[in-house]
PDB file of C-alpha atoms in Angstrom:
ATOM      1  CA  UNK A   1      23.941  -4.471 -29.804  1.00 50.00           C
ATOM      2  CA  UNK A   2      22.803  -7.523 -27.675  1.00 56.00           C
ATOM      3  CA  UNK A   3      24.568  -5.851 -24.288  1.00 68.00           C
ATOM      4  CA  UNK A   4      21.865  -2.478 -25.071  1.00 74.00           C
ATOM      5  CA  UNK A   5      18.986  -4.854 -26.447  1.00 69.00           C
ATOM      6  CA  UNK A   6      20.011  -6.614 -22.902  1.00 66.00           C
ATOM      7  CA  UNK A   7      19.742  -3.657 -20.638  1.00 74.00           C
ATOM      8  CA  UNK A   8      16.930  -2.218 -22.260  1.00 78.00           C
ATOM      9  CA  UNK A   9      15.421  -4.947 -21.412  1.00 75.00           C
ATOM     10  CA  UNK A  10      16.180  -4.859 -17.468  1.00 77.00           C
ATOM     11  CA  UNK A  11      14.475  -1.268 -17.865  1.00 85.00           C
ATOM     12  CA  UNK A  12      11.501  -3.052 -19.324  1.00 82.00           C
ATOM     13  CA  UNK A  13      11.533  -5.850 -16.606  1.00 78.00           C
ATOM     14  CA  UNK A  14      11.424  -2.815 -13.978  1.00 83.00           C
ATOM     15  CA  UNK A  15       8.362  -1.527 -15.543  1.00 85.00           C
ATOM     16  CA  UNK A  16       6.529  -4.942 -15.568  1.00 80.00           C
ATOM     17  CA  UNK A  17       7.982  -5.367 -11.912  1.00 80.00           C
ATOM     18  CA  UNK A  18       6.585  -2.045 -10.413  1.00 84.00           C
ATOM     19  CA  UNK A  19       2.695  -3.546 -11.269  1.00 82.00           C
ATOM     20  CA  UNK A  20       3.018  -7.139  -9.345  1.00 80.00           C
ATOM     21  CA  UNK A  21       0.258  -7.924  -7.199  1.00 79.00           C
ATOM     22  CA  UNK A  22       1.852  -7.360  -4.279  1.00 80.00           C
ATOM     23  CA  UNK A  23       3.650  -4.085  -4.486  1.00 84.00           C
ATOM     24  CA  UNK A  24       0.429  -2.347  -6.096  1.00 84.00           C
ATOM     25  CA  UNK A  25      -1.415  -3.501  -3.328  1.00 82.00           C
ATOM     26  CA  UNK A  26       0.884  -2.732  -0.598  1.00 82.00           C
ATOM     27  CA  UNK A  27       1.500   1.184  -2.286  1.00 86.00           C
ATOM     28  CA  UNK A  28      -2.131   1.231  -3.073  1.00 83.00           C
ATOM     29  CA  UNK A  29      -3.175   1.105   1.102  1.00 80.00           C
ATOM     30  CA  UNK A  30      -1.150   4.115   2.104  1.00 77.00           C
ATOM     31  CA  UNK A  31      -1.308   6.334  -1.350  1.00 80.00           C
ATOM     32  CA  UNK A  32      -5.328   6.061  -1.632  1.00 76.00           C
ATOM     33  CA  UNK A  33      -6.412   9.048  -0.166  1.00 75.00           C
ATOM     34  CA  UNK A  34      -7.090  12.978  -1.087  1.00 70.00           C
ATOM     35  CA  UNK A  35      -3.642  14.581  -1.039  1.00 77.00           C
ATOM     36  CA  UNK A  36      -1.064  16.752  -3.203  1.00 82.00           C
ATOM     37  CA  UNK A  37       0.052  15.304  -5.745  1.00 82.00           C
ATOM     38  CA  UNK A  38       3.329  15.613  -4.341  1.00 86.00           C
ATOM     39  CA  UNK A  39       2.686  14.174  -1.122  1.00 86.00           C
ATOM     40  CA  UNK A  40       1.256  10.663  -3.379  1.00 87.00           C
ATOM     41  CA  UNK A  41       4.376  11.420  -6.201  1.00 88.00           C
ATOM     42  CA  UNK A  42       7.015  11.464  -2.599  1.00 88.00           C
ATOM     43  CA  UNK A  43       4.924   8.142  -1.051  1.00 87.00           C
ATOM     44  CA  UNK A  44       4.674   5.987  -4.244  1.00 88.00           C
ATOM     45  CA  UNK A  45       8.788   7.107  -4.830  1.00 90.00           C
ATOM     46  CA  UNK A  46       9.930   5.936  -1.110  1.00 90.00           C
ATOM     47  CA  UNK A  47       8.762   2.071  -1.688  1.00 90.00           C
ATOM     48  CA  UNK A  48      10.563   2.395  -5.291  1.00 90.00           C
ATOM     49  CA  UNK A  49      13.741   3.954  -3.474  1.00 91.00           C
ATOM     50  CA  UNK A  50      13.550   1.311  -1.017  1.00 91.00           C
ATOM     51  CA  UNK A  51      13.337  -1.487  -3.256  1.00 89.00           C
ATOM     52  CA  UNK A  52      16.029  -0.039  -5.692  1.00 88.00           C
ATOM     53  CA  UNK A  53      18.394   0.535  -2.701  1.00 90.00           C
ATOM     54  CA  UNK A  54      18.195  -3.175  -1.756  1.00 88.00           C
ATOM     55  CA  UNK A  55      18.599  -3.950  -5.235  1.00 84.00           C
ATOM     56  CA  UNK A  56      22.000  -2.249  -5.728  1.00 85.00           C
ATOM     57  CA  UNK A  57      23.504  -3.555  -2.331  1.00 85.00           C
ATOM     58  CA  UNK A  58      22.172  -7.067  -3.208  1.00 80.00           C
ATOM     59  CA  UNK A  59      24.329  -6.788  -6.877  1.00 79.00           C
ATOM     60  CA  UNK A  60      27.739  -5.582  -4.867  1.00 80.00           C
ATOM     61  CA  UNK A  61      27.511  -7.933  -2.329  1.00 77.00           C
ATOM     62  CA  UNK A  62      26.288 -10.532  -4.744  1.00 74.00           C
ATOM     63  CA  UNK A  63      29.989  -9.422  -7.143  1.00 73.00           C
ATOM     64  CA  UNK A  64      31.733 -10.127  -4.229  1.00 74.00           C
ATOM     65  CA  UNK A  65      30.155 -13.058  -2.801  1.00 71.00           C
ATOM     66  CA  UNK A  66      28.527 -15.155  -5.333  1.00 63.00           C
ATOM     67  CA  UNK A  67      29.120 -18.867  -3.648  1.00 58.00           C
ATOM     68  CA  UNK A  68      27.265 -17.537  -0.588  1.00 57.00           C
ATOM     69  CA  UNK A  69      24.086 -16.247  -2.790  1.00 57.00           C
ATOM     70  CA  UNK A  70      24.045 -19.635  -4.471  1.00 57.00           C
ATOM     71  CA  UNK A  71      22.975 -20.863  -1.284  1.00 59.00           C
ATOM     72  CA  UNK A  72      20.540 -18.117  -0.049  1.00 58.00           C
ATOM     73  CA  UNK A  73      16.980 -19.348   1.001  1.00 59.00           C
ATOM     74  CA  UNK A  74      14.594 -16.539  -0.738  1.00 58.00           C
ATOM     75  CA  UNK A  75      11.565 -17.969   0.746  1.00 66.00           C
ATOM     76  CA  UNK A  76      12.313 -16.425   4.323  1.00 65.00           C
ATOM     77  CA  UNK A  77      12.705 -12.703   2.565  1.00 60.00           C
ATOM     78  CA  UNK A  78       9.771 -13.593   1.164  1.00 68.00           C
ATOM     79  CA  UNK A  79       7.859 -14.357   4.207  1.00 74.00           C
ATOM     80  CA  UNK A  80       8.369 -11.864   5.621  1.00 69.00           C
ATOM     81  CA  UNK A  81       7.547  -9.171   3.046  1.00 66.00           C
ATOM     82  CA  UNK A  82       3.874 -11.534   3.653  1.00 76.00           C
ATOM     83  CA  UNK A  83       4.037 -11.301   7.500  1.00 80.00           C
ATOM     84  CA  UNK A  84       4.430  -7.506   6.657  1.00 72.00           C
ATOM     85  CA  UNK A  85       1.884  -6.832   3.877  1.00 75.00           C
ATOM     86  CA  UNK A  86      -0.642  -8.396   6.392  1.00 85.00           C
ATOM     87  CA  UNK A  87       0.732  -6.130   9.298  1.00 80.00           C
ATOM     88  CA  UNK A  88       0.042  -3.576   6.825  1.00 75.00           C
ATOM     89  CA  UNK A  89      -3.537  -4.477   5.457  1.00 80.00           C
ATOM     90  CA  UNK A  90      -4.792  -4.930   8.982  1.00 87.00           C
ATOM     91  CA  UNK A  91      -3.506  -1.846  10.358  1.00 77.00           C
ATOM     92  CA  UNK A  92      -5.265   0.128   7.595  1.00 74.00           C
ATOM     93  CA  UNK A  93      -8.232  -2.000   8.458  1.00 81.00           C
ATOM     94  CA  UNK A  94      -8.266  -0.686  11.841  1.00 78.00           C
ATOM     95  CA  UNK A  95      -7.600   2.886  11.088  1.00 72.00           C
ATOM     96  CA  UNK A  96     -10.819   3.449   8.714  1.00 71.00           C
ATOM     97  CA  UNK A  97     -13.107   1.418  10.730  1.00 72.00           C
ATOM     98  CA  UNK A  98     -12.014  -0.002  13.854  1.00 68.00           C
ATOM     99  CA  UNK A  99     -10.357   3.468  14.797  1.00 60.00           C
ATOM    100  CA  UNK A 100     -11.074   6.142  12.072  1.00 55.00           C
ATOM    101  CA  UNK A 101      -9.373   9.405  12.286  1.00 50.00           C
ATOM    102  CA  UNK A 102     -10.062  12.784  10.424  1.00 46.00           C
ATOM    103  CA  UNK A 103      -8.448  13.869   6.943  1.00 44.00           C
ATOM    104  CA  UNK A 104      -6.520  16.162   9.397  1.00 40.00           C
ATOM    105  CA  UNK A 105      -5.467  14.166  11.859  1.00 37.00           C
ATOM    106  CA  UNK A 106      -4.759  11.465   8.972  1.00 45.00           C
ATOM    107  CA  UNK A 107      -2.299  13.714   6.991  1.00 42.00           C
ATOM    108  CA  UNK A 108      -0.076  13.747  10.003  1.00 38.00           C
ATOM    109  CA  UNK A 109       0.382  10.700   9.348  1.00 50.00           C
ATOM    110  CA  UNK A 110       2.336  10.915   6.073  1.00 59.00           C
ATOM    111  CA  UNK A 111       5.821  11.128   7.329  1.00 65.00           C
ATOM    112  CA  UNK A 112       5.101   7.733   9.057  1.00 75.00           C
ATOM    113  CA  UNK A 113       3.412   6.084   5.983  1.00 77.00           C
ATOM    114  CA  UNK A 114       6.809   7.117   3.541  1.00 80.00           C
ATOM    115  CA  UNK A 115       9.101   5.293   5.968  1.00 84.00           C
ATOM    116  CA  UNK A 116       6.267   2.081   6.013  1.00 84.00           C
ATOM    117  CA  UNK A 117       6.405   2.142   2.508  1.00 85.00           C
ATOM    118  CA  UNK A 118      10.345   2.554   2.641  1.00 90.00           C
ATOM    119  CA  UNK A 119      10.538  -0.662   4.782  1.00 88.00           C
ATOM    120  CA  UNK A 120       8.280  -2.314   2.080  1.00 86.00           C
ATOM    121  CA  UNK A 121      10.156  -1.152  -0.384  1.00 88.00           C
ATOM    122  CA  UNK A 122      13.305  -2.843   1.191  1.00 88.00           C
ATOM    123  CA  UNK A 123      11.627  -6.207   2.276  1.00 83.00           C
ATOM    124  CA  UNK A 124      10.209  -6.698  -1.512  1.00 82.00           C
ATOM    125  CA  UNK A 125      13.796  -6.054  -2.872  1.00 81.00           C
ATOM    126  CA  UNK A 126      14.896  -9.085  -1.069  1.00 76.00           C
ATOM    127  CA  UNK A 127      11.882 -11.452  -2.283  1.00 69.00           C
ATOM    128  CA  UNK A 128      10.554 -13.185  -4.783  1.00 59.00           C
ATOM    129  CA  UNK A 129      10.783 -12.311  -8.286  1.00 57.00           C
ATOM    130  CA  UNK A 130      12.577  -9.416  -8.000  1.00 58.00           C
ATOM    131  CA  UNK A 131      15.531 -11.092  -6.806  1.00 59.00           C
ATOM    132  CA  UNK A 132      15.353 -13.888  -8.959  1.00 60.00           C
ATOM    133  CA  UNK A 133      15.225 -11.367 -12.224  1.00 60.00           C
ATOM    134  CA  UNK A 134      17.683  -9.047 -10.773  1.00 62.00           C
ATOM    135  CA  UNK A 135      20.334 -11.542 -10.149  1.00 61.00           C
ATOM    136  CA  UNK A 136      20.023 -13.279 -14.137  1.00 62.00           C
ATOM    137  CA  UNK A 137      22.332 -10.432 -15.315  1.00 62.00           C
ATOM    138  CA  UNK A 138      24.577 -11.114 -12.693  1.00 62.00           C
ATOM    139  CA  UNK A 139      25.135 -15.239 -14.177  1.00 62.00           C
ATOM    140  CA  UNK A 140      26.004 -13.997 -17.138  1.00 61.00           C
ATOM    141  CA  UNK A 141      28.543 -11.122 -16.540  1.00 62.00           C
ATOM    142  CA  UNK A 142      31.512 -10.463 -14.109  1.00 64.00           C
ATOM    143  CA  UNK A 143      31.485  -7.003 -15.122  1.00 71.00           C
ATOM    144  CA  UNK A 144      30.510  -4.736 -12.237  1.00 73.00           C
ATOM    145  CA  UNK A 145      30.108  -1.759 -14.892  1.00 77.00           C
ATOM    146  CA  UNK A 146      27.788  -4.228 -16.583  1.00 76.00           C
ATOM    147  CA  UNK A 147      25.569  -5.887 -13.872  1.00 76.00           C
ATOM    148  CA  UNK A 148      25.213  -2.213 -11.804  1.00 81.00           C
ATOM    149  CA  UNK A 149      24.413  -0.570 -15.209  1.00 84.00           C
ATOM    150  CA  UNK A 150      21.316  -3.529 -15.328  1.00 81.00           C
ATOM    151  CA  UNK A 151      20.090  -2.487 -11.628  1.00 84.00           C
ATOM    152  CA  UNK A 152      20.302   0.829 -12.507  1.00 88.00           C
ATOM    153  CA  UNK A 153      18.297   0.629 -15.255  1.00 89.00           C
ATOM    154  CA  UNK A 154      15.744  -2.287 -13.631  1.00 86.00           C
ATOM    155  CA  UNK A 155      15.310   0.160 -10.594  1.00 89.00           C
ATOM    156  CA  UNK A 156      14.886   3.290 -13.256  1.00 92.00           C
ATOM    157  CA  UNK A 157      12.189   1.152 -14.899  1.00 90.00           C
ATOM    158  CA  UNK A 158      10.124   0.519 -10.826  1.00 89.00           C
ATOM    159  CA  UNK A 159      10.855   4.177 -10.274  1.00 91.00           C
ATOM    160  CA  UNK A 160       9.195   5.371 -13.693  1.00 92.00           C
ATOM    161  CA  UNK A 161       6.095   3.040 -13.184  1.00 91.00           C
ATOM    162  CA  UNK A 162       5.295   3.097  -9.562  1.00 92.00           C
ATOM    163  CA  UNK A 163       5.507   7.110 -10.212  1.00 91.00           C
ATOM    164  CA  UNK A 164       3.304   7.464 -13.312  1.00 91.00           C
ATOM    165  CA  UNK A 165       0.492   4.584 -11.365  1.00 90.00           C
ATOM    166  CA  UNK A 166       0.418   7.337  -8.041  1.00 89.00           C
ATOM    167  CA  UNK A 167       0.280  10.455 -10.444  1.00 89.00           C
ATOM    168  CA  UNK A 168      -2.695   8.930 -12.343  1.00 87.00           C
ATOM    169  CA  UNK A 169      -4.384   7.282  -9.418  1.00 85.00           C
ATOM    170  CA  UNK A 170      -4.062  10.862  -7.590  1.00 85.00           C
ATOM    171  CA  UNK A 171      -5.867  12.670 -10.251  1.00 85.00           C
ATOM    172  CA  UNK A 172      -8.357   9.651 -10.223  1.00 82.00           C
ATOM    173  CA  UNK A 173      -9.136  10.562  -6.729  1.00 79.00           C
ATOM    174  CA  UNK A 174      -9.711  14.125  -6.972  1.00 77.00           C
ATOM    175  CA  UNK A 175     -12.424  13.117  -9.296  1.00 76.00           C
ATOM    176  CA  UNK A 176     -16.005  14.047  -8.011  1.00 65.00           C
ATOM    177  CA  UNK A 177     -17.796  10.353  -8.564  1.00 69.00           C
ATOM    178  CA  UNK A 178     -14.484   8.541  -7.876  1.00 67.00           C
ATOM    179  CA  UNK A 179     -13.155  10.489  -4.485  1.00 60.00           C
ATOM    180  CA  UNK A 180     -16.825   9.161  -3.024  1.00 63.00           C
ATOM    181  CA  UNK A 181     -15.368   5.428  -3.560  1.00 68.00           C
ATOM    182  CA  UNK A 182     -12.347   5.980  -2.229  1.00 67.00           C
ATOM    183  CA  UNK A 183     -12.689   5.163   1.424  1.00 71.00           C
ATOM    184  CA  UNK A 184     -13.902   1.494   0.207  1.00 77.00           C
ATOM    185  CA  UNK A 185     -11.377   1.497  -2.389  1.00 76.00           C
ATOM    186  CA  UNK A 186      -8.160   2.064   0.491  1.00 74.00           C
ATOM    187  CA  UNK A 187     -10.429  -1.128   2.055  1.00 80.00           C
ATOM    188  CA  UNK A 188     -10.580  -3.359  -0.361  1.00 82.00           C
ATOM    189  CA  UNK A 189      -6.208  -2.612  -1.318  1.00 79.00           C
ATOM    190  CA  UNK A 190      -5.978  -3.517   2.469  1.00 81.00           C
ATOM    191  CA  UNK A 191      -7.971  -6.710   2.249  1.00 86.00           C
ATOM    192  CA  UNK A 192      -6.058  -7.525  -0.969  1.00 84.00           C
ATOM    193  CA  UNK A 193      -2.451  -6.698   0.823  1.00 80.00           C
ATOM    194  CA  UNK A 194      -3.552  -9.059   3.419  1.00 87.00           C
ATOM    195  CA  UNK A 195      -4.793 -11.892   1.297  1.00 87.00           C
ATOM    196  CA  UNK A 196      -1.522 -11.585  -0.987  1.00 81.00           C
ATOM    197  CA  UNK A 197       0.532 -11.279   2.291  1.00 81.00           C
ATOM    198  CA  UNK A 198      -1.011 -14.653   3.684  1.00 87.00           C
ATOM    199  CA  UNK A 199      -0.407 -16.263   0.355  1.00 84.00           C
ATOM    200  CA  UNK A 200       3.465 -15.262   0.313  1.00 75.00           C
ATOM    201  CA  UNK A 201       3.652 -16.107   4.134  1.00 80.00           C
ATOM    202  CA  UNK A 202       1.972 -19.172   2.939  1.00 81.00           C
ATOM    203  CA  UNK A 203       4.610 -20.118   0.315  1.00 72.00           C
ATOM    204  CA  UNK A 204       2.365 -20.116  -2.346  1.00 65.00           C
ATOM    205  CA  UNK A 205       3.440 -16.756  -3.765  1.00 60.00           C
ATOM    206  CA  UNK A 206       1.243 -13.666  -5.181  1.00 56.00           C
ATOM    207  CA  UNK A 207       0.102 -15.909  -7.986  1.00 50.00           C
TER     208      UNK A 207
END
C-alpha cells in the first residue's frame, strides 16, 4: 500500500512539476501562436520528452553510480537551463519586433522550435527541483524496478500536464478577443523566460 500511495505520488509530483515558473514560461514563448492543435499538442510534448528522457538516464546512471551523484554540483545544470531561457526570451524578442516575420514564414519555423524546446526539455531535467525530487525515490530504494517505475510515472505526470496546458491554451488562442492579445502575450512569456532565466543564472532560483 505505501509503495502505490508512494508512486502515485511521483505521478502527482510530475503534474505539479510540469507548471513551475520556468518551464511554463519557456513552453509558453514558442507554443503561443495560431496553429493546429497538433502542431501546439507535438511542441508542448517535445520539452516533456526531453525532460523525461534526461530523467530516466539520470535514474540508471544514478543505480549505478550513486557515490559520484552525491557529489554532483546542480547549480551549473541549473545555470545553464538560465543562460538558455534568456537565449530563448531574447530571441523571441527579436523575432516579433526587432525582426518580425509573417504567420507563413513563421510556421516554417516549427520543426526548429520542437528541437529548442527538446534541448529545454533536456537542460531542465538536469536542474533544479526536478532533480532534487526525482532522485528522493532513489535514497530510499535499490530496486531498479522500483525507482524506474517512479520516473516513469513522475515523467507520465509532466507529459499529462504540459499536454492538457498547450491543448487548452491552443483553443484559448483561436478565440476571437483572445487571438488579438496574443502577439503581446508570446512578449510578455519572453520577458518572463528571460527574467526567470537571469534569476536561475543568478543562483537565486525561479522563486
Amino acid at each position: 500500500m505505501e509503495s502505490t500511495l508512494f508512486l502515485a505520488g511521483g505521478f502527482l509530483l510530475g503534474c505539479m512539476h510540469a507548471m513551475e515558473p520556468d518551464h511554463v514560461a519557456t513552453v509558453s514563448t514558442l507554443i503561443l501562436r495560431r496553429q493546429k492543435l497538433a502542431e501546439t499538442f507535438c511542441l508542448a510534448l517535445r520539452w516533456s520528452v526531453g525532460h523525461s528522457l534526461t530523467l530516466l538516464a539520470l535514474a540508471v546512471m544514478f543505480l549505478a553510480l550513486k557515490e559520484v551523484f552525491n557529489h554532483w554540483d546542480l547549480s551549473v545544470a541549473e545555470r545553464c537551463v538560465g543562460a538558455s531561457m534568456m537565449v530563448l526570451g531574447l530571441w523571441i524578442l527579436y523575432r516579433q519586433w526587432v525582426r518580425p516575420v509573417s504567420s507563413n514564414m513563421e510556421s516554417l519555423h516549427s520543426p526548429r522550435a520542437g528541437w529548442v524546446l527538446f534541448g529545454m526539455g533536456v537542460l531542465h531535467g538536469t536542474a533544479g527541483s526536478s532533480s532534487i525530487i526525482f532522485l528522493i525515490p532513489l535514497t530510499f530504494s535499490d530496486s531498479a524496478g522500483y525507482v524506474l517505475g517512479y520516473v516513469f510515472l513522475f515523467s507520465a505526470g509532466m507529459v499529462a500536464t504540459m499536454g492538457l496546458y498547450s491543448l487548452v491554451l491552443n483553443k484559448l488562442i483561436w478565440l476571437k478577443n483572445f487571438s488579438l492579445h496574443v502577439h503581446r502575450l508570446r512578449g510578455v512569456s519572453a520577458v518572463l523566460a528571460i527574467v526567470i532565466g537571469f534569476r536561475l543564472l543568478a543562483g537565486t532560483g525561479p522563486g
